[in-house]
Amino acid sequence: MAPLRVLCIHGYRQNGSSFREKTGALRKLLKKQVELVYMSAPHSVQQASSEAPEKENGSGPGPGGDEDPRGWWFSDVQARSFSAQQQCEESLGIEESVSFVREALKAQGPFDGILGFSQGAAFVAMLCSLQEQKLEPEFNFRFAILVAGFPSACKEHQKFYNTSLQIPSLHVFGLEDRVIPDNMSRELLPSFQDPQVLTHPGGHFVPAASAHRQTYQDFLKRFQ
């Protein structure tokens, strides 16, 4: 049985290769079932001491964040920065990111599913909405996995949450997450019909302990 191909969308201040490193345990856990393919966001992020990087190391913060930090959009148009809690009228960069995904699908697709982490998971919810509104003919994901996702606080993004999405979804979040608290992740659940939930006792990372294997496998089994 061929493994399911899953496009992986990293968090803010990460990139495709750093996210690949940080999800090594997940690849190992699901290696018989999925092939994870990584891409980087189009926008470079300037290092600012006031912003907290989306740390996603089970072993605690690494030295100084990722090289070549990237993002899918900025909530502060002037400063070209992003905070999940920042209320804003308009954002910067989302159209380029959608177009980047479209090109990745043409070059590397097809994909069975899509997985996102943190800002990447929020972006995945938007991509699923575009797919269901039939606005992106290239998009044909059969499932979505959203780790530490959240609804965007930007007013221009509210159009992505107008209808409840039918795509099967697994929502994963940590009860000790200090970057995206679990209540923010729960706010995304009503945007999906029949969302499945996997909680873990840890923080801001993609969980891949043996205790989580069954939930991932049961979810993925429906698409094999």
mmCIF file of N, CA and C in Angstrom, residues 86-197:
data_model
loop_
_atom_site.group_PDB
_atom_site.id
_atom_site.type_symbol
_atom_site.label_atom_id
_atom_site.label_comp_id
_atom_site.label_asym_id
_atom_site.label_seq_id
_atom_site.Cartn_x
_atom_site.Cartn_y
_atom_site.Cartn_z
ATOM 1 N N GLN A 86 -2.710 39.374 17.737
ATOM 2 C CA GLN A 86 -2.867 40.741 17.253
ATOM 3 C C GLN A 86 -4.121 40.920 16.397
ATOM 4 N N GLN A 87 -5.004 41.807 16.862
ATOM 5 C CA GLN A 87 -6.193 42.156 16.069
ATOM 6 C C GLN A 87 -5.737 43.084 14.949
ATOM 7 N N CYS A 88 -6.179 42.835 13.718
ATOM 8 C CA CYS A 88 -5.809 43.761 12.643
ATOM 9 C C CYS A 88 -6.908 43.788 11.594
ATOM 10 N N GLU A 89 -6.948 44.900 10.873
ATOM 11 C CA GLU A 89 -7.935 45.044 9.792
ATOM 12 C C GLU A 89 -7.489 44.233 8.581
ATOM 13 N N GLU A 90 -6.205 44.414 8.208
ATOM 14 C CA GLU A 90 -5.691 43.715 7.033
ATOM 15 C C GLU A 90 -4.310 43.158 7.338
ATOM 16 N N SER A 91 -3.923 42.162 6.552
ATOM 17 C CA SER A 91 -2.627 41.525 6.748
ATOM 18 C C SER A 91 -1.791 41.725 5.493
ATOM 19 N N LEU A 92 -0.594 41.201 5.528
ATOM 20 C CA LEU A 92 0.304 41.319 4.387
ATOM 21 C C LEU A 92 0.828 39.928 4.026
ATOM 22 N N GLY A 93 0.726 39.572 2.744
ATOM 23 C CA GLY A 93 1.458 38.400 2.274
ATOM 24 C C GLY A 93 0.681 37.122 2.033
ATOM 25 N N ILE A 94 -0.611 37.100 2.386
ATOM 26 C CA ILE A 94 -1.341 35.827 2.292
ATOM 27 C C ILE A 94 -1.513 35.382 0.827
ATOM 28 N N GLU A 95 -1.719 36.343 -0.081
ATOM 29 C CA GLU A 95 -1.940 35.972 -1.495
ATOM 30 C C GLU A 95 -0.703 35.292 -2.078
ATOM 31 N N GLU A 96 0.490 35.854 -1.755
ATOM 32 C CA GLU A 96 1.728 35.249 -2.250
ATOM 33 C C GLU A 96 1.894 33.834 -1.708
ATOM 34 N N SER A 97 1.507 33.639 -0.449
ATOM 35 C CA SER A 97 1.655 32.314 0.166
ATOM 36 C C SER A 97 0.711 31.301 -0.483
ATOM 37 N N VAL A 98 -0.513 31.715 -0.782
ATOM 38 C CA VAL A 98 -1.461 30.825 -1.462
ATOM 39 C C VAL A 98 -0.903 30.446 -2.837
ATOM 40 N N SER A 99 -0.346 31.432 -3.520
ATOM 41 C CA SER A 99 0.221 31.184 -4.837
ATOM 42 C C SER A 99 1.436 30.251 -4.752
ATOM 43 N N PHE A 100 2.216 30.374 -3.672
ATOM 44 C CA PHE A 100 3.369 29.487 -3.437
ATOM 45 C C PHE A 100 2.903 28.034 -3.273
ATOM 46 N N VAL A 101 1.823 27.839 -2.529
ATOM 47 C CA VAL A 101 1.273 26.493 -2.331
ATOM 48 C C VAL A 101 0.763 25.940 -3.661
ATOM 49 N N ARG A 102 0.092 26.794 -4.409
ATOM 50 C CA ARG A 102 -0.425 26.379 -5.725
ATOM 51 C C ARG A 102 0.717 25.872 -6.609
ATOM 52 N N GLU A 103 1.837 26.615 -6.621
ATOM 53 C CA GLU A 103 2.994 26.210 -7.436
ATOM 54 C C GLU A 103 3.614 24.916 -6.912
ATOM 55 N N ALA A 104 3.659 24.759 -5.592
ATOM 56 C CA ALA A 104 4.215 23.529 -4.998
ATOM 57 C C ALA A 104 3.377 22.317 -5.399
ATOM 58 N N LEU A 105 2.060 22.493 -5.460
ATOM 59 C CA LEU A 105 1.178 21.394 -5.850
ATOM 60 C C LEU A 105 1.414 21.002 -7.307
ATOM 61 N N LYS A 106 1.629 22.005 -8.154
ATOM 62 C CA LYS A 106 1.901 21.721 -9.565
ATOM 63 C C LYS A 106 3.226 20.978 -9.714
ATOM 64 N N ALA A 107 4.232 21.402 -8.938
ATOM 65 C CA ALA A 107 5.582 20.846 -9.084
ATOM 66 C C ALA A 107 5.742 19.506 -8.369
ATOM 67 N N GLN A 108 5.132 19.372 -7.187
ATOM 68 C CA GLN A 108 5.409 18.200 -6.344
ATOM 69 C C GLN A 108 4.195 17.314 -6.083
ATOM 70 N N GLY A 109 3.006 17.767 -6.492
ATOM 71 C CA GLY A 109 1.786 17.014 -6.194
ATOM 72 C C GLY A 109 1.668 15.763 -7.039
ATOM 73 N N PRO A 110 0.573 15.017 -6.912
ATOM 74 C CA PRO A 110 -0.549 15.337 -6.013
ATOM 75 C C PRO A 110 -0.263 14.932 -4.562
ATOM 76 N N PHE A 111 -1.052 15.533 -3.662
ATOM 77 C CA PHE A 111 -0.961 15.210 -2.237
ATOM 78 C C PHE A 111 -2.317 14.688 -1.761
ATOM 79 N N ASP A 112 -2.259 13.760 -0.819
ATOM 80 C CA ASP A 112 -3.505 13.255 -0.217
ATOM 81 C C ASP A 112 -4.012 14.202 0.857
ATOM 82 N N GLY A 113 -3.065 14.745 1.639
ATOM 83 C CA GLY A 113 -3.477 15.587 2.760
ATOM 84 C C GLY A 113 -2.490 16.707 3.007
ATOM 85 N N ILE A 114 -2.821 17.530 3.996
ATOM 86 C CA ILE A 114 -1.981 18.675 4.347
ATOM 87 C C ILE A 114 -1.896 18.757 5.862
ATOM 88 N N LEU A 115 -0.706 19.084 6.366
ATOM 89 C CA LEU A 115 -0.472 19.193 7.806
ATOM 90 C C LEU A 115 0.145 20.557 8.069
ATOM 91 N N GLY A 116 -0.352 21.253 9.083
ATOM 92 C CA GLY A 116 0.212 22.559 9.430
ATOM 93 C C GLY A 116 0.472 22.657 10.918
ATOM 94 N N PHE A 117 1.475 23.488 11.260
ATOM 95 C CA PHE A 117 1.829 23.710 12.662
ATOM 96 C C PHE A 117 1.746 25.202 12.978
ATOM 97 N N SER A 118 0.981 25.565 14.007
ATOM 98 C CA SER A 118 0.898 26.923 14.528
ATOM 99 C C SER A 118 0.416 27.897 13.441
ATOM 100 N N GLN A 119 1.214 28.923 13.059
ATOM 101 C CA GLN A 119 0.743 29.800 11.980
ATOM 102 C C GLN A 119 0.453 28.965 10.727
ATOM 103 N N GLY A 120 1.248 27.911 10.515
ATOM 104 C CA GLY A 120 1.023 27.020 9.377
ATOM 105 C C GLY A 120 -0.324 26.310 9.460
ATOM 106 N N ALA A 121 -0.747 25.948 10.678
ATOM 107 C CA ALA A 121 -2.052 25.287 10.846
ATOM 108 C C ALA A 121 -3.190 26.277 10.605
ATOM 109 N N ALA A 122 -3.001 27.526 11.052
ATOM 110 C CA ALA A 122 -4.003 28.560 10.773
ATOM 111 C C ALA A 122 -4.120 28.767 9.265
ATOM 112 N N PHE A 123 -2.972 28.730 8.587
ATOM 113 C CA PHE A 123 -2.942 28.879 7.128
ATOM 114 C C PHE A 123 -3.620 27.688 6.444
ATOM 115 N N VAL A 124 -3.415 26.484 6.973
ATOM 116 C CA VAL A 124 -4.054 25.281 6.412
ATOM 117 C C VAL A 124 -5.580 25.423 6.452
ATOM 118 N N ALA A 125 -6.111 25.959 7.550
ATOM 119 C CA ALA A 125 -7.568 26.156 7.638
ATOM 120 C C ALA A 125 -8.047 27.080 6.509
ATOM 121 N N MET A 126 -7.246 28.113 6.204
ATOM 122 C CA MET A 126 -7.611 29.030 5.108
ATOM 123 C C MET A 126 -7.548 28.320 3.757
ATOM 124 N N LEU A 127 -6.510 27.500 3.565
ATOM 125 C CA LEU A 127 -6.371 26.758 2.304
ATOM 126 C C LEU A 127 -7.550 25.798 2.101
ATOM 127 N N CYS A 128 -7.976 25.157 3.193
ATOM 128 C CA CYS A 128 -9.130 24.243 3.120
ATOM 129 C C CYS A 128 -10.394 25.009 2.748
ATOM 130 N N SER A 129 -10.526 26.226 3.282
ATOM 131 C CA SER A 129 -11.683 27.062 2.961
ATOM 132 C C SER A 129 -11.668 27.437 1.481
ATOM 133 N N LEU A 130 -10.504 27.819 0.949
ATOM 134 C CA LEU A 130 -10.391 28.152 -0.477
ATOM 135 C C LEU A 130 -10.753 26.938 -1.335
ATOM 136 N N GLN A 131 -10.316 25.759 -0.875
ATOM 137 C CA GLN A 131 -10.619 24.526 -1.616
ATOM 138 C C GLN A 131 -12.130 24.282 -1.664
ATOM 139 N N GLU A 132 -12.770 24.419 -0.516
ATOM 140 C CA GLU A 132 -14.212 24.106 -0.460
ATOM 141 C C GLU A 132 -15.071 25.165 -1.151
ATOM 142 N N GLN A 133 -14.530 26.391 -1.241
ATOM 143 C CA GLN A 133 -15.252 27.424 -2.002
ATOM 144 C C GLN A 133 -14.965 27.317 -3.504
ATOM 145 N N LYS A 134 -14.168 26.297 -3.850
ATOM 146 C CA LYS A 134 -13.799 26.037 -5.260
ATOM 147 C C LYS A 134 -13.084 27.230 -5.897
ATOM 148 N N LEU A 135 -12.282 27.916 -5.085
ATOM 149 C CA LEU A 135 -11.543 29.078 -5.583
ATOM 150 C C LEU A 135 -10.140 28.695 -6.059
ATOM 151 N N GLU A 136 -9.708 27.484 -5.701
ATOM 152 C CA GLU A 136 -8.370 27.027 -6.094
ATOM 153 C C GLU A 136 -8.480 25.629 -6.706
ATOM 154 N N PRO A 137 -8.612 25.537 -8.029
ATOM 155 C CA PRO A 137 -8.815 24.224 -8.659
ATOM 156 C C PRO A 137 -7.660 23.242 -8.437
ATOM 157 N N GLU A 138 -6.460 23.757 -8.137
ATOM 158 C CA GLU A 138 -5.318 22.859 -7.901
ATOM 159 C C GLU A 138 -5.441 22.130 -6.564
ATOM 160 N N PHE A 139 -6.202 22.708 -5.626
ATOM 161 C CA PHE A 139 -6.278 22.152 -4.276
ATOM 162 C C PHE A 139 -7.230 20.967 -4.269
ATOM 163 N N ASN A 140 -6.725 19.836 -3.806
ATOM 164 C CA ASN A 140 -7.560 18.643 -3.779
ATOM 165 C C ASN A 140 -7.195 17.763 -2.582
ATOM 166 N N PHE A 141 -7.044 18.407 -1.412
ATOM 167 C CA PHE A 141 -6.661 17.668 -0.210
ATOM 168 C C PHE A 141 -7.845 16.864 0.311
ATOM 169 N N ARG A 142 -7.568 15.632 0.734
ATOM 170 C CA ARG A 142 -8.644 14.775 1.258
ATOM 171 C C ARG A 142 -8.759 14.866 2.777
ATOM 172 N N PHE A 143 -7.725 15.384 3.420
ATOM 173 C CA PHE A 143 -7.774 15.545 4.885
ATOM 174 C C PHE A 143 -6.777 16.617 5.307
ATOM 175 N N ALA A 144 -6.966 17.123 6.534
ATOM 176 C CA ALA A 144 -6.071 18.139 7.096
ATOM 177 C C ALA A 144 -5.737 17.782 8.543
ATOM 178 N N ILE A 145 -4.469 17.978 8.908
ATOM 179 C CA ILE A 145 -4.030 17.811 10.299
ATOM 180 C C ILE A 145 -3.509 19.169 10.764
ATOM 181 N N LEU A 146 -4.119 19.711 11.806
ATOM 182 C CA LEU A 146 -3.775 21.058 12.281
ATOM 183 C C LEU A 146 -3.225 20.955 13.701
ATOM 184 N N VAL A 147 -1.941 21.277 13.855
ATOM 185 C CA VAL A 147 -1.278 21.180 15.160
ATOM 186 C C VAL A 147 -1.084 22.591 15.703
ATOM 187 N N ALA A 148 -1.641 22.857 16.896
ATOM 188 C CA ALA A 148 -1.563 24.185 17.523
ATOM 189 C C ALA A 148 -2.095 25.267 16.581
ATOM 190 N N GLY A 149 -3.231 24.964 15.941
ATOM 191 C CA GLY A 149 -3.856 25.931 15.037
ATOM 192 C C GLY A 149 -4.660 26.966 15.809
ATOM 193 N N PHE A 150 -5.172 27.953 15.090
ATOM 194 C CA PHE A 150 -5.991 29.011 15.705
ATOM 195 C C PHE A 150 -6.668 29.774 14.564
ATOM 196 N N PRO A 151 -7.805 30.428 14.837
ATOM 197 C CA PRO A 151 -8.403 31.290 13.812
ATOM 198 C C PRO A 151 -7.648 32.619 13.769
ATOM 199 N N SER A 152 -7.417 33.151 12.580
ATOM 200 C CA SER A 152 -6.731 34.437 12.468
ATOM 201 C C SER A 152 -7.575 35.538 13.106
ATOM 202 N N ALA A 153 -6.892 36.466 13.797
ATOM 203 C CA ALA A 153 -7.594 37.595 14.425
ATOM 204 C C ALA A 153 -7.711 38.770 13.468
ATOM 205 N N CYS A 154 -7.333 38.550 12.205
ATOM 206 C CA CYS A 154 -7.354 39.630 11.218
ATOM 207 C C CYS A 154 -8.731 39.706 10.543
ATOM 208 N N LYS A 155 -9.297 40.906 10.501
ATOM 209 C CA LYS A 155 -10.669 41.051 9.982
ATOM 210 C C LYS A 155 -10.815 40.564 8.540
ATOM 211 N N GLU A 156 -9.796 40.821 7.705
ATOM 212 C CA GLU A 156 -9.931 40.422 6.294
ATOM 213 C C GLU A 156 -9.910 38.909 6.113
ATOM 214 N N HIS A 157 -9.558 38.168 7.169
ATOM 215 C CA HIS A 157 -9.524 36.705 7.074
ATOM 216 C C HIS A 157 -10.838 36.061 7.528
ATOM 217 N N GLN A 158 -11.786 36.867 8.007
ATOM 218 C CA GLN A 158 -13.023 36.278 8.529
ATOM 219 C C GLN A 158 -13.804 35.544 7.445
ATOM 220 N N LYS A 159 -13.557 35.903 6.179
ATOM 221 C CA LYS A 159 -14.236 35.227 5.060
ATOM 222 C C LYS A 159 -13.901 33.740 5.009
ATOM 223 N N PHE A 160 -12.789 33.346 5.641
ATOM 224 C CA PHE A 160 -12.406 31.928 5.637
ATOM 225 C C PHE A 160 -13.238 31.105 6.638
ATOM 226 N N TYR A 161 -13.961 31.799 7.527
ATOM 227 C CA TYR A 161 -14.664 31.085 8.608
ATOM 228 C C TYR A 161 -16.180 31.181 8.480
ATOM 229 N N ASN A 162 -16.657 31.572 7.298
ATOM 230 C CA ASN A 162 -18.104 31.781 7.131
ATOM 231 C C ASN A 162 -18.901 30.487 7.097
ATOM 232 N N THR A 163 -18.295 29.417 6.583
ATOM 233 C CA THR A 163 -19.023 28.148 6.541
ATOM 234 C C THR A 163 -18.200 27.072 7.216
ATOM 235 N N SER A 164 -18.868 26.057 7.687
ATOM 236 C CA SER A 164 -18.146 24.981 8.353
ATOM 237 C C SER A 164 -17.642 23.991 7.300
ATOM 238 N N LEU A 165 -16.343 23.679 7.384
ATOM 239 C CA LEU A 165 -15.661 22.920 6.329
ATOM 240 C C LEU A 165 -15.914 21.426 6.469
ATOM 241 N N GLN A 166 -16.124 20.779 5.336
ATOM 242 C CA GLN A 166 -16.448 19.349 5.358
ATOM 243 C C GLN A 166 -15.220 18.456 5.339
ATOM 244 N N ILE A 167 -14.054 19.006 5.006
ATOM 245 C CA ILE A 167 -12.857 18.176 4.910
ATOM 246 C C ILE A 167 -12.580 17.499 6.268
ATOM 247 N N PRO A 168 -12.311 16.190 6.280
ATOM 248 C CA PRO A 168 -11.980 15.526 7.548
ATOM 249 C C PRO A 168 -10.732 16.157 8.165
ATOM 250 N N SER A 169 -10.798 16.435 9.474
ATOM 251 C CA SER A 169 -9.696 17.150 10.113
ATOM 252 C C SER A 169 -9.342 16.537 11.464
ATOM 253 N N LEU A 170 -8.045 16.554 11.759
ATOM 254 C CA LEU A 170 -7.532 16.150 13.076
ATOM 255 C C LEU A 170 -6.845 17.372 13.673
ATOM 256 N N HIS A 171 -7.294 17.784 14.852
ATOM 257 C CA HIS A 171 -6.766 18.974 15.516
ATOM 258 C C HIS A 171 -5.974 18.531 16.747
ATOM 259 N N VAL A 172 -4.703 18.928 16.781
ATOM 260 C CA VAL A 172 -3.778 18.456 17.813
ATOM 261 C C VAL A 172 -3.303 19.670 18.598
ATOM 262 N N PHE A 173 -3.428 19.633 19.931
ATOM 263 C CA PHE A 173 -2.885 20.757 20.696
ATOM 264 C C PHE A 173 -2.443 20.337 22.090
ATOM 265 N N GLY A 174 -1.502 21.114 22.614
ATOM 266 C CA GLY A 174 -0.904 20.827 23.921
ATOM 267 C C GLY A 174 -1.566 21.614 25.030
ATOM 268 N N LEU A 175 -1.855 20.957 26.126
ATOM 269 C CA LEU A 175 -2.543 21.612 27.248
ATOM 270 C C LEU A 175 -1.621 22.579 27.980
ATOM 271 N N GLU A 176 -0.308 22.470 27.743
ATOM 272 C CA GLU A 176 0.657 23.384 28.369
ATOM 273 C C GLU A 176 1.256 24.344 27.342
ATOM 274 N N ASP A 177 0.621 24.477 26.192
ATOM 275 C CA ASP A 177 1.146 25.360 25.147
ATOM 276 C C ASP A 177 1.031 26.809 25.618
ATOM 277 N N ARG A 178 2.180 27.505 25.683
ATOM 278 C CA ARG A 178 2.185 28.912 26.113
ATOM 279 C C ARG A 178 2.192 29.865 24.916
ATOM 280 N N VAL A 179 2.501 29.358 23.713
ATOM 281 C CA VAL A 179 2.555 30.218 22.528
ATOM 282 C C VAL A 179 1.153 30.351 21.930
ATOM 283 N N ILE A 180 0.512 29.208 21.695
ATOM 284 C CA ILE A 180 -0.885 29.168 21.252
ATOM 285 C C ILE A 180 -1.638 28.358 22.302
ATOM 286 N N PRO A 181 -2.203 29.030 23.314
ATOM 287 C CA PRO A 181 -2.913 28.291 24.372
ATOM 288 C C PRO A 181 -4.031 27.433 23.775
ATOM 289 N N ASP A 182 -4.319 26.310 24.436
ATOM 290 C CA ASP A 182 -5.264 25.351 23.853
ATOM 291 C C ASP A 182 -6.650 25.959 23.609
ATOM 292 N N ASN A 183 -7.025 26.999 24.391
ATOM 293 C CA ASN A 183 -8.351 27.598 24.151
ATOM 294 C C ASN A 183 -8.391 28.290 22.782
ATOM 295 N N MET A 184 -7.239 28.798 22.306
ATOM 296 C CA MET A 184 -7.191 29.400 20.961
ATOM 297 C C MET A 184 -7.362 28.322 19.892
ATOM 298 N N SER A 185 -6.731 27.166 20.115
ATOM 299 C CA SER A 185 -6.876 26.061 19.155
ATOM 300 C C SER A 185 -8.317 25.569 19.118
ATOM 301 N N ARG A 186 -8.964 25.533 20.289
ATOM 302 C CA ARG A 186 -10.361 25.074 20.353
ATOM 303 C C ARG A 186 -11.290 26.005 19.571
ATOM 304 N N GLU A 187 -10.905 27.291 19.471
ATOM 305 C CA GLU A 187 -11.746 28.257 18.745
ATOM 306 C C GLU A 187 -11.831 27.952 17.257
ATOM 307 N N LEU A 188 -10.887 27.139 16.764
ATOM 308 C CA LEU A 188 -10.908 26.783 15.341
ATOM 309 C C LEU A 188 -11.849 25.604 15.056
ATOM 310 N N LEU A 189 -12.183 24.835 16.089
ATOM 311 C CA LEU A 189 -12.972 23.607 15.883
ATOM 312 C C LEU A 189 -14.330 23.849 15.211
ATOM 313 N N PRO A 190 -15.083 24.911 15.585
ATOM 314 C CA PRO A 190 -16.391 25.106 14.942
ATOM 315 C C PRO A 190 -16.313 25.378 13.438
ATOM 316 N N SER A 191 -15.112 25.701 12.935
ATOM 317 C CA SER A 191 -14.969 25.939 11.493
ATOM 318 C C SER A 191 -14.963 24.645 10.691
ATOM 319 N N PHE A 192 -14.911 23.504 11.387
ATOM 320 C CA PHE A 192 -14.853 22.206 10.719
ATOM 321 C C PHE A 192 -16.029 21.344 11.161
ATOM 322 N N GLN A 193 -16.587 20.584 10.219
ATOM 323 C CA GLN A 193 -17.636 19.634 10.574
ATOM 324 C C GLN A 193 -16.969 18.391 11.138
ATOM 325 N N ASP A 194 -17.440 17.924 12.258
ATOM 326 C CA ASP A 194 -16.962 16.678 12.852
ATOM 327 C C ASP A 194 -15.427 16.636 13.011
ATOM 328 N N PRO A 195 -14.834 17.658 13.659
ATOM 329 C CA PRO A 195 -13.382 17.654 13.843
ATOM 330 C C PRO A 195 -12.961 16.598 14.861
ATOM 331 N N GLN A 196 -11.874 15.897 14.583
ATOM 332 C CA GLN A 196 -11.313 14.975 15.576
ATOM 333 C C GLN A 196 -10.258 15.724 16.370
ATOM 334 N N VAL A 197 -10.120 15.386 17.639
ATOM 335 C CA VAL A 197 -9.197 16.120 18.514
ATOM 336 C C VAL A 197 -8.218 15.165 19.182
#
